[in-house]
Short mmCIF file of C-alpha atoms in Angstrom, two decimals:
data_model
loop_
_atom_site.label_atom_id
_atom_site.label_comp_id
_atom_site.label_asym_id
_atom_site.label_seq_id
_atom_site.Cartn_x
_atom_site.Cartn_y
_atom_site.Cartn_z
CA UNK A 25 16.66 14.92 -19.93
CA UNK A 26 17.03 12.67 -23.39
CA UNK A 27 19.81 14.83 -24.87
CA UNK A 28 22.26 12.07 -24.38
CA UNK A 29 23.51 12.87 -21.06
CA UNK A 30 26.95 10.15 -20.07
CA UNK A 31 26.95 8.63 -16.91
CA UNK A 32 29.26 9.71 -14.45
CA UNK A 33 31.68 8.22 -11.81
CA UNK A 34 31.13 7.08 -9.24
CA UNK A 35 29.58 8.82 -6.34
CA UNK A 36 28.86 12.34 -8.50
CA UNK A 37 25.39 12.11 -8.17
CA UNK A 38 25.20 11.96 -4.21
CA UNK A 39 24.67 15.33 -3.08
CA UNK A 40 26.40 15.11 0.11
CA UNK A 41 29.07 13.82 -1.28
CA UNK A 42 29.92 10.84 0.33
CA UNK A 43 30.65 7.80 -1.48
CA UNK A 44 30.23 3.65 -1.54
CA UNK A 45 28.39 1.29 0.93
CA UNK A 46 25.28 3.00 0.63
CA UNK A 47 21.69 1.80 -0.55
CA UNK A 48 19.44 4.70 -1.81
CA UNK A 49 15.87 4.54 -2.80
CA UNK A 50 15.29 6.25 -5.52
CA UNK A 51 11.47 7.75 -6.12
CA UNK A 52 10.51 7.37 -9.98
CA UNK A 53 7.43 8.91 -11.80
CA UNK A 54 3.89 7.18 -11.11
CA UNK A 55 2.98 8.40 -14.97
CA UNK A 56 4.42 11.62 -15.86
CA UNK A 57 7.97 11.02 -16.75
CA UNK A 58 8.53 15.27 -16.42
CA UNK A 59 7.98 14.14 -12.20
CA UNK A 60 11.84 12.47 -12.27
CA UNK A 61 13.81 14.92 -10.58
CA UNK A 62 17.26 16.37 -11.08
CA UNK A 63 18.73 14.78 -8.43
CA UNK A 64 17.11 11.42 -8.81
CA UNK A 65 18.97 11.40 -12.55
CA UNK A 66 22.35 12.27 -10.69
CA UNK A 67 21.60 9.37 -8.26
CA UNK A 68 20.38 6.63 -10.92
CA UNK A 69 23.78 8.16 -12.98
CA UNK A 70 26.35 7.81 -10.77
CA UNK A 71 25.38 4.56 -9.30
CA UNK A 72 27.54 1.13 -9.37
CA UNK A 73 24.33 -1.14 -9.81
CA UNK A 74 20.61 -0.11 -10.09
CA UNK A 75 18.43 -2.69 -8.81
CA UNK A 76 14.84 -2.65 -10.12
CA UNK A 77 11.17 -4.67 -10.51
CA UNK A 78 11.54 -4.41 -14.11
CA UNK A 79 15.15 -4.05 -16.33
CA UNK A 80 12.95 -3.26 -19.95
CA UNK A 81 11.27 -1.04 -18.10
CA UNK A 82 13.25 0.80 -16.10
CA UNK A 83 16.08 1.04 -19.01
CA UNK A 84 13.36 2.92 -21.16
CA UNK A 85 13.33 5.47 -18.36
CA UNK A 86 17.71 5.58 -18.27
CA UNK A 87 16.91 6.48 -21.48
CA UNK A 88 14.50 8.90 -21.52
CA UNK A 89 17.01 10.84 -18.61
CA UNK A 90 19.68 10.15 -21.07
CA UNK A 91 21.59 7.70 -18.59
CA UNK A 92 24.20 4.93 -20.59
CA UNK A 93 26.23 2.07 -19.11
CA UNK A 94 24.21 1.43 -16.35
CA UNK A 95 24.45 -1.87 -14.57
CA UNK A 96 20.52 -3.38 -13.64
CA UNK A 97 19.95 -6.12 -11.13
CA UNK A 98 16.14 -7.33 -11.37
CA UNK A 99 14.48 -7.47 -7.73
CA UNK A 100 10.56 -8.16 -7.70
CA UNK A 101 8.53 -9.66 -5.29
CA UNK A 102 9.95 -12.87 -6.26
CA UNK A 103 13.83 -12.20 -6.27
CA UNK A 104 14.08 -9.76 -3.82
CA UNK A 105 15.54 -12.24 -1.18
CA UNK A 106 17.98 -13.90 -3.43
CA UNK A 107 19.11 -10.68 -5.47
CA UNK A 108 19.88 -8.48 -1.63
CA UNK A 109 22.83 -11.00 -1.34
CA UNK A 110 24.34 -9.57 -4.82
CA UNK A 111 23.47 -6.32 -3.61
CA UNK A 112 24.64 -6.28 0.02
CA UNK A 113 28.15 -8.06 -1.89
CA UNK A 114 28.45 -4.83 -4.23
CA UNK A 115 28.06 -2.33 -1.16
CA UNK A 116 30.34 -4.44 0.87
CA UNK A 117 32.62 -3.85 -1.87
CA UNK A 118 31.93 0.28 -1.16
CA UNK A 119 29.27 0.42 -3.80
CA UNK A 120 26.69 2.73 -4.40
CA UNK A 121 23.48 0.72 -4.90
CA UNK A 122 19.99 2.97 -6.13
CA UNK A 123 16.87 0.72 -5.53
CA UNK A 124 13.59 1.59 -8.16
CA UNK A 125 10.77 0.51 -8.84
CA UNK A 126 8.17 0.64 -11.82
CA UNK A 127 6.27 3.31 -10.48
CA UNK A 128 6.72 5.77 -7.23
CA UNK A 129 8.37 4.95 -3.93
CA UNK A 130 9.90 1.75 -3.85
CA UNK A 131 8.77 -0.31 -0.21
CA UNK A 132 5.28 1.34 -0.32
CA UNK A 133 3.44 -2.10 -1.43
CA UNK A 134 6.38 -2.54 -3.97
CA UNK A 135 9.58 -4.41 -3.71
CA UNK A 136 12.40 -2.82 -1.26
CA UNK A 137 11.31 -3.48 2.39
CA UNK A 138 13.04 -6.72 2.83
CA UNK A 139 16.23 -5.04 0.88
CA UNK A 140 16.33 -2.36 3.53
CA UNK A 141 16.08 -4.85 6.72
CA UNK A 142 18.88 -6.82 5.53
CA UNK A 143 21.05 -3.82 4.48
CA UNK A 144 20.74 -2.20 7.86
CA UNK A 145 21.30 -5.42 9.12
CA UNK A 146 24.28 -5.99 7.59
CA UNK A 147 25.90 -2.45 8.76
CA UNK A 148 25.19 -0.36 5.59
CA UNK A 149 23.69 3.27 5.35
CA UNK A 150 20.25 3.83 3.47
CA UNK A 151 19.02 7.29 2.21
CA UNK A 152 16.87 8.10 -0.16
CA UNK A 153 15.74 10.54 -3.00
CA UNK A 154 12.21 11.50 -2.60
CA UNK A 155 9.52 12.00 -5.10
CA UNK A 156 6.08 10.38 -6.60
CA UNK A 157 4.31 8.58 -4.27
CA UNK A 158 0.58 7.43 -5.92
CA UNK A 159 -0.90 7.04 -2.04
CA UNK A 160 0.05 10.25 -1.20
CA UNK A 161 -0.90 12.20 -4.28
CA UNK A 162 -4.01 10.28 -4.34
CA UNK A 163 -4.76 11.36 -0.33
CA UNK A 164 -4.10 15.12 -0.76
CA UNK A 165 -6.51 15.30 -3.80
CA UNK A 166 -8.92 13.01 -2.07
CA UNK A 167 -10.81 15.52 -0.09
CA UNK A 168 -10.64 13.26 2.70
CA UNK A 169 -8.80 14.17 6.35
CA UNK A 170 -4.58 14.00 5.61
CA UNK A 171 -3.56 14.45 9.34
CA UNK A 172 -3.99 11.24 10.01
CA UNK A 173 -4.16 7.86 7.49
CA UNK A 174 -2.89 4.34 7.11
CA UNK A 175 -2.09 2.16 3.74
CA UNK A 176 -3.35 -0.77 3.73
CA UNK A 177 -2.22 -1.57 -0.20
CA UNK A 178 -4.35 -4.43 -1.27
CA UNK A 179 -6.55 -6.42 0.42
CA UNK A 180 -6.83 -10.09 0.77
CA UNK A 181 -8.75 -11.53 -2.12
CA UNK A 182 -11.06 -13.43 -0.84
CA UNK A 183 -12.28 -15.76 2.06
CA UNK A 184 -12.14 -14.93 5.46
CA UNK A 185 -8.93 -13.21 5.39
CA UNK A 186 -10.48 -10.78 3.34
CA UNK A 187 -14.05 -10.64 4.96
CA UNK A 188 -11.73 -10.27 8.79
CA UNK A 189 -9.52 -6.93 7.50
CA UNK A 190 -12.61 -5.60 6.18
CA UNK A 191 -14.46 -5.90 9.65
CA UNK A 192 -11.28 -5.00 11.55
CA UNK A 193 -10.92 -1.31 9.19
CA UNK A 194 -14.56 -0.72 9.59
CA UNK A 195 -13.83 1.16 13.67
CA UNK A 196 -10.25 2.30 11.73
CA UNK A 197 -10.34 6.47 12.55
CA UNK A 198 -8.07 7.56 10.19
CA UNK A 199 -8.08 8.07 6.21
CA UNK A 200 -7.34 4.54 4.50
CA UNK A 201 -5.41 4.15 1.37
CA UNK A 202 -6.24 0.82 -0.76
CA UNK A 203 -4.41 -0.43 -4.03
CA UNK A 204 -6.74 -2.17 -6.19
CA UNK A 205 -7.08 -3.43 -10.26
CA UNK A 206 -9.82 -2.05 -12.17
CA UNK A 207 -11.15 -5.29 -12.50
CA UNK A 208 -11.96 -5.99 -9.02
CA UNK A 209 -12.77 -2.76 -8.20
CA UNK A 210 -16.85 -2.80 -8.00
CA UNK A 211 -16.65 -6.05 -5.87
CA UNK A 212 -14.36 -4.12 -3.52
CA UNK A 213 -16.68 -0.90 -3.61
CA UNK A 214 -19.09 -3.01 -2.67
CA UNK A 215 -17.09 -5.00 0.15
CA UNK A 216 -16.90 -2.01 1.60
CA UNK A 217 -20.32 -1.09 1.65
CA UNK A 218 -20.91 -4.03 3.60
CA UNK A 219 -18.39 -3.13 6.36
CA UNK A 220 -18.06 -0.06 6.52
CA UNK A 221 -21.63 1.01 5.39
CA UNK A 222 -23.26 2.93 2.52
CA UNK A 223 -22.32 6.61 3.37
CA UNK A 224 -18.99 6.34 4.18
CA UNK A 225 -17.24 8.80 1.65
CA UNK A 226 -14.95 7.76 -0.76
CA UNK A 227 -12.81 9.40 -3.19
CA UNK A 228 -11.52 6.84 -6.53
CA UNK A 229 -8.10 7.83 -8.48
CA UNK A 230 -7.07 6.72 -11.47
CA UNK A 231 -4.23 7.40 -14.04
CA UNK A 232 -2.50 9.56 -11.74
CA UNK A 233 -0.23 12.47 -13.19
CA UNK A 234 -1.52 11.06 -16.74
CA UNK A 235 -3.55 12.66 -19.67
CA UNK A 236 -6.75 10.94 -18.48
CA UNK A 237 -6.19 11.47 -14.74
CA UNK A 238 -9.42 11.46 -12.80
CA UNK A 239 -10.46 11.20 -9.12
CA UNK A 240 -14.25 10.34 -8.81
CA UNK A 241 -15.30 11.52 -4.80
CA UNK A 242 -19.04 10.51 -3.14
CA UNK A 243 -20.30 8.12 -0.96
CA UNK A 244 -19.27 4.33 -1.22
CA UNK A 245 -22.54 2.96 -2.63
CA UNK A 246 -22.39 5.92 -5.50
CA UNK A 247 -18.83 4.55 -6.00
CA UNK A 248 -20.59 0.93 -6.57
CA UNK A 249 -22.61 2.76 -9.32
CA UNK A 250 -19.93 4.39 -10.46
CA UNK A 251 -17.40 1.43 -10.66
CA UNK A 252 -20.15 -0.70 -12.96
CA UNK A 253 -18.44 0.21 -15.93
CA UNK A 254 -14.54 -0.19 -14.68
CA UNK A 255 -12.09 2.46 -15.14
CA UNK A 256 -9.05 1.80 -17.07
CA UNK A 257 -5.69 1.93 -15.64
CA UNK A 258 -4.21 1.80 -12.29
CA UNK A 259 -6.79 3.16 -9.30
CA UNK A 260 -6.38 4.07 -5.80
CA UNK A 261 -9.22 4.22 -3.72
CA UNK A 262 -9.19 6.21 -0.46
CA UNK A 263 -11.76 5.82 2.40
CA UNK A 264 -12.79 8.06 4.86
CA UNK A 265 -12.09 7.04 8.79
CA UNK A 266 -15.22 5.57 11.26
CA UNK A 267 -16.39 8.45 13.17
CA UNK A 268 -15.43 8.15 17.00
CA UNK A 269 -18.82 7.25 18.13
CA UNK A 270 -18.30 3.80 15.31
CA UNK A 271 -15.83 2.55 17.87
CA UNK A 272 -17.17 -0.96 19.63
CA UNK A 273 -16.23 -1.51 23.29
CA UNK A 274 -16.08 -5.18 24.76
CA UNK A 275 -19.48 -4.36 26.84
CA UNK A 276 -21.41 -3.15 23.24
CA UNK A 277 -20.68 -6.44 21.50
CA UNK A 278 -21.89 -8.61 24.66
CA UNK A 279 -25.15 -6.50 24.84
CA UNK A 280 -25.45 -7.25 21.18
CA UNK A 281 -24.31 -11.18 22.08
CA UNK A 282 -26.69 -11.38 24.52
CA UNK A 283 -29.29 -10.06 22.51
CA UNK A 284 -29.13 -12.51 19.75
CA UNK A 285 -28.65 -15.16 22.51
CA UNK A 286 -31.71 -14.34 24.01
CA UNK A 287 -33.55 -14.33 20.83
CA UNK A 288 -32.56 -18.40 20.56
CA UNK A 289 -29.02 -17.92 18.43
CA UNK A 290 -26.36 -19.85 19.05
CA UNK A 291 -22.98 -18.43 20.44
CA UNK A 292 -21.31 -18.65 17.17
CA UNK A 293 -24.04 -17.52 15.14
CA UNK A 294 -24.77 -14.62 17.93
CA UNK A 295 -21.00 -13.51 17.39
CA UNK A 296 -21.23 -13.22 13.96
CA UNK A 297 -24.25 -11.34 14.02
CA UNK A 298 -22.50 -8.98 16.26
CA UNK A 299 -19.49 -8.39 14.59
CA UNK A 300 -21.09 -8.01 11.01
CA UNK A 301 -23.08 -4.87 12.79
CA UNK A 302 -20.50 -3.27 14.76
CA UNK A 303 -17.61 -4.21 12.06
CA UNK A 304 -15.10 -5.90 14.41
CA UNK A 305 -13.35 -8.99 13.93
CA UNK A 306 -15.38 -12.52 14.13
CA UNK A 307 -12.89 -13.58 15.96
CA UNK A 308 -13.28 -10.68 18.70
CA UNK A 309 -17.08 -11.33 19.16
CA UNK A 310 -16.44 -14.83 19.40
CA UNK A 311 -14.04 -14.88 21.87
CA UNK A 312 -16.52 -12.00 24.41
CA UNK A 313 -19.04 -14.10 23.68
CA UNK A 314 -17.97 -17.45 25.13
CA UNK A 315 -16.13 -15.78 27.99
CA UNK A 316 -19.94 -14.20 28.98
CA UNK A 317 -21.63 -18.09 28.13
CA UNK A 318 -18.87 -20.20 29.43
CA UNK A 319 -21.38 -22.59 31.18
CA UNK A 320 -22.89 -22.89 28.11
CA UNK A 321 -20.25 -23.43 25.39
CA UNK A 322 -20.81 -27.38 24.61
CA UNK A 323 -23.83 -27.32 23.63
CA UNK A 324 -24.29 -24.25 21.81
CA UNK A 325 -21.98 -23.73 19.08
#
């Protein structure tokens, strides 16, 4: 792909054919620039305007696919608002606008989601180029269940945002995804042992599609262990579902509320208790519980 390929007209690269007023999302390689496909190149080549997280970085891959002349608009998390009205301008115009990002899919916990509201909004067509994905790659070499998952991308850092998802994910069924920096990793290992409990199996992926790709699978507090001495690069983690029986009905946390009540907690304190054990939401347990001790509300929390 570096052999000094020219870029084309217009509307060459779309493989139907048609032409202008379209948005495409373009999939790019997580680490392993041989993963850009044919058609993506076309795409990226033919294109009126690329729009992208990162120009430096996404003209060294132009490059690499031996794409000249192309015209880069930067859209991040931070520009992605003001930049769509440049973009939706250039496909009312009949452009053809690709959207990348750094790595993989773009709108999977990456710039693009907001792009393609407006854009449909506004009337335009959106298609898009498949490709590298690092949630799904890391799922289907997870070992974990694929029929059925969820990404939840990162997780709120801290405080009871944080502590709240956590509780909410620990009765989730299916196969979670989770996007998380090396760094932080063994404190979220460990978050999750909390929640969702020590055997819950886990599989850890890092460097993706790179020389030093590894996925480390066992139970979350092995991954604790593990995760002592943090991995380098960019890691997914993936975490097994709650077995059915996990699930808390309305009537277990009130047993559990009333237990604690009974036992001289407060209301509050008695809802907390009962959501840290059956890994619902505080707010959930707090809300059963003062419908059950309505009577007694003012003087116990």
């Amino acid at each position: 792909m570096g052999s000094g390929r020219r870029r084309r007209t217009r509307g060459e690269g779309v493989s139907d054919g048609s032409v202008g007023g379209r948005l495409i999302l373009v999939a790019t390689p997580i680490g392993n620039l041989g993963d850009l496909s044919q058609r993506a190149v076309e795409v990226l080549a033919a294109a009126d305007l690329i729009a992208c997280e990162d120009t430096r970085r996404t003209g060294r891959l132009l490059q690499h696919a031996g794409i000249t002349g192309a015209s880069l608009v930067r859209v991040d998390q931070h520009t992605e608002d003001r930049a769509s009205g440049r973009i939706v301008d250039r496909l009312a115009r009949g452009g053809t606008v690709a959207v990348v990002t750094d790595a993989g899919t773009p709108g999977i916990s990456d710039p693009g989601e907001r792009l393609v509201r407006r854009v449909l909004g506004e009337g335009f067509e959106v298609s898009v180029v498949p490709g590298p994905s690092a949630p799904v790659a890391a799922l289907v070499v997870s070992g974990l269940p694929t029929d059925r998952w969820c990404m939840e991308g990162f997780l709120p850092r801290k405080g009871a945002a944080r502590t709240d998802r956590l509780a909410e994910l620990a009765v989730e069924e299916r196969t979670m995804v989770f996007f998380e920096s090396p760094n932080r990793l063994a404190v979220t290992l460990a978050d999750m042992v909390g929640a969702f409990g020590a055997g819950r199996q886990v599989a850890v992926a890092r460097e993706l599609t790179k020389l030093h790709e590894e996925v480390w699978r066992g139970t979350l507090a092995d991954a604790v262990s593990w995760a002592q001495h943090p991995p380098r690069g960019e890691v997914v983690v993936v975490v097994g579902g709650a077995s059915p029986a996990a699930g808390a009905g309305d009537d277990r946390i009130r047993a559990l509320v009333a237990d604690a009540r009974s036992a001289g907690s407060s209301t509050r304190d008695a809802a907390d208790e009962a959501a840290r054990r059956l890994g619902v939401s505080r707010r959930r347990a707090y809300r059963l519980a003062l419908e059950a001790h309505a009577p007694e509300n003012g003087a116990q929390r």
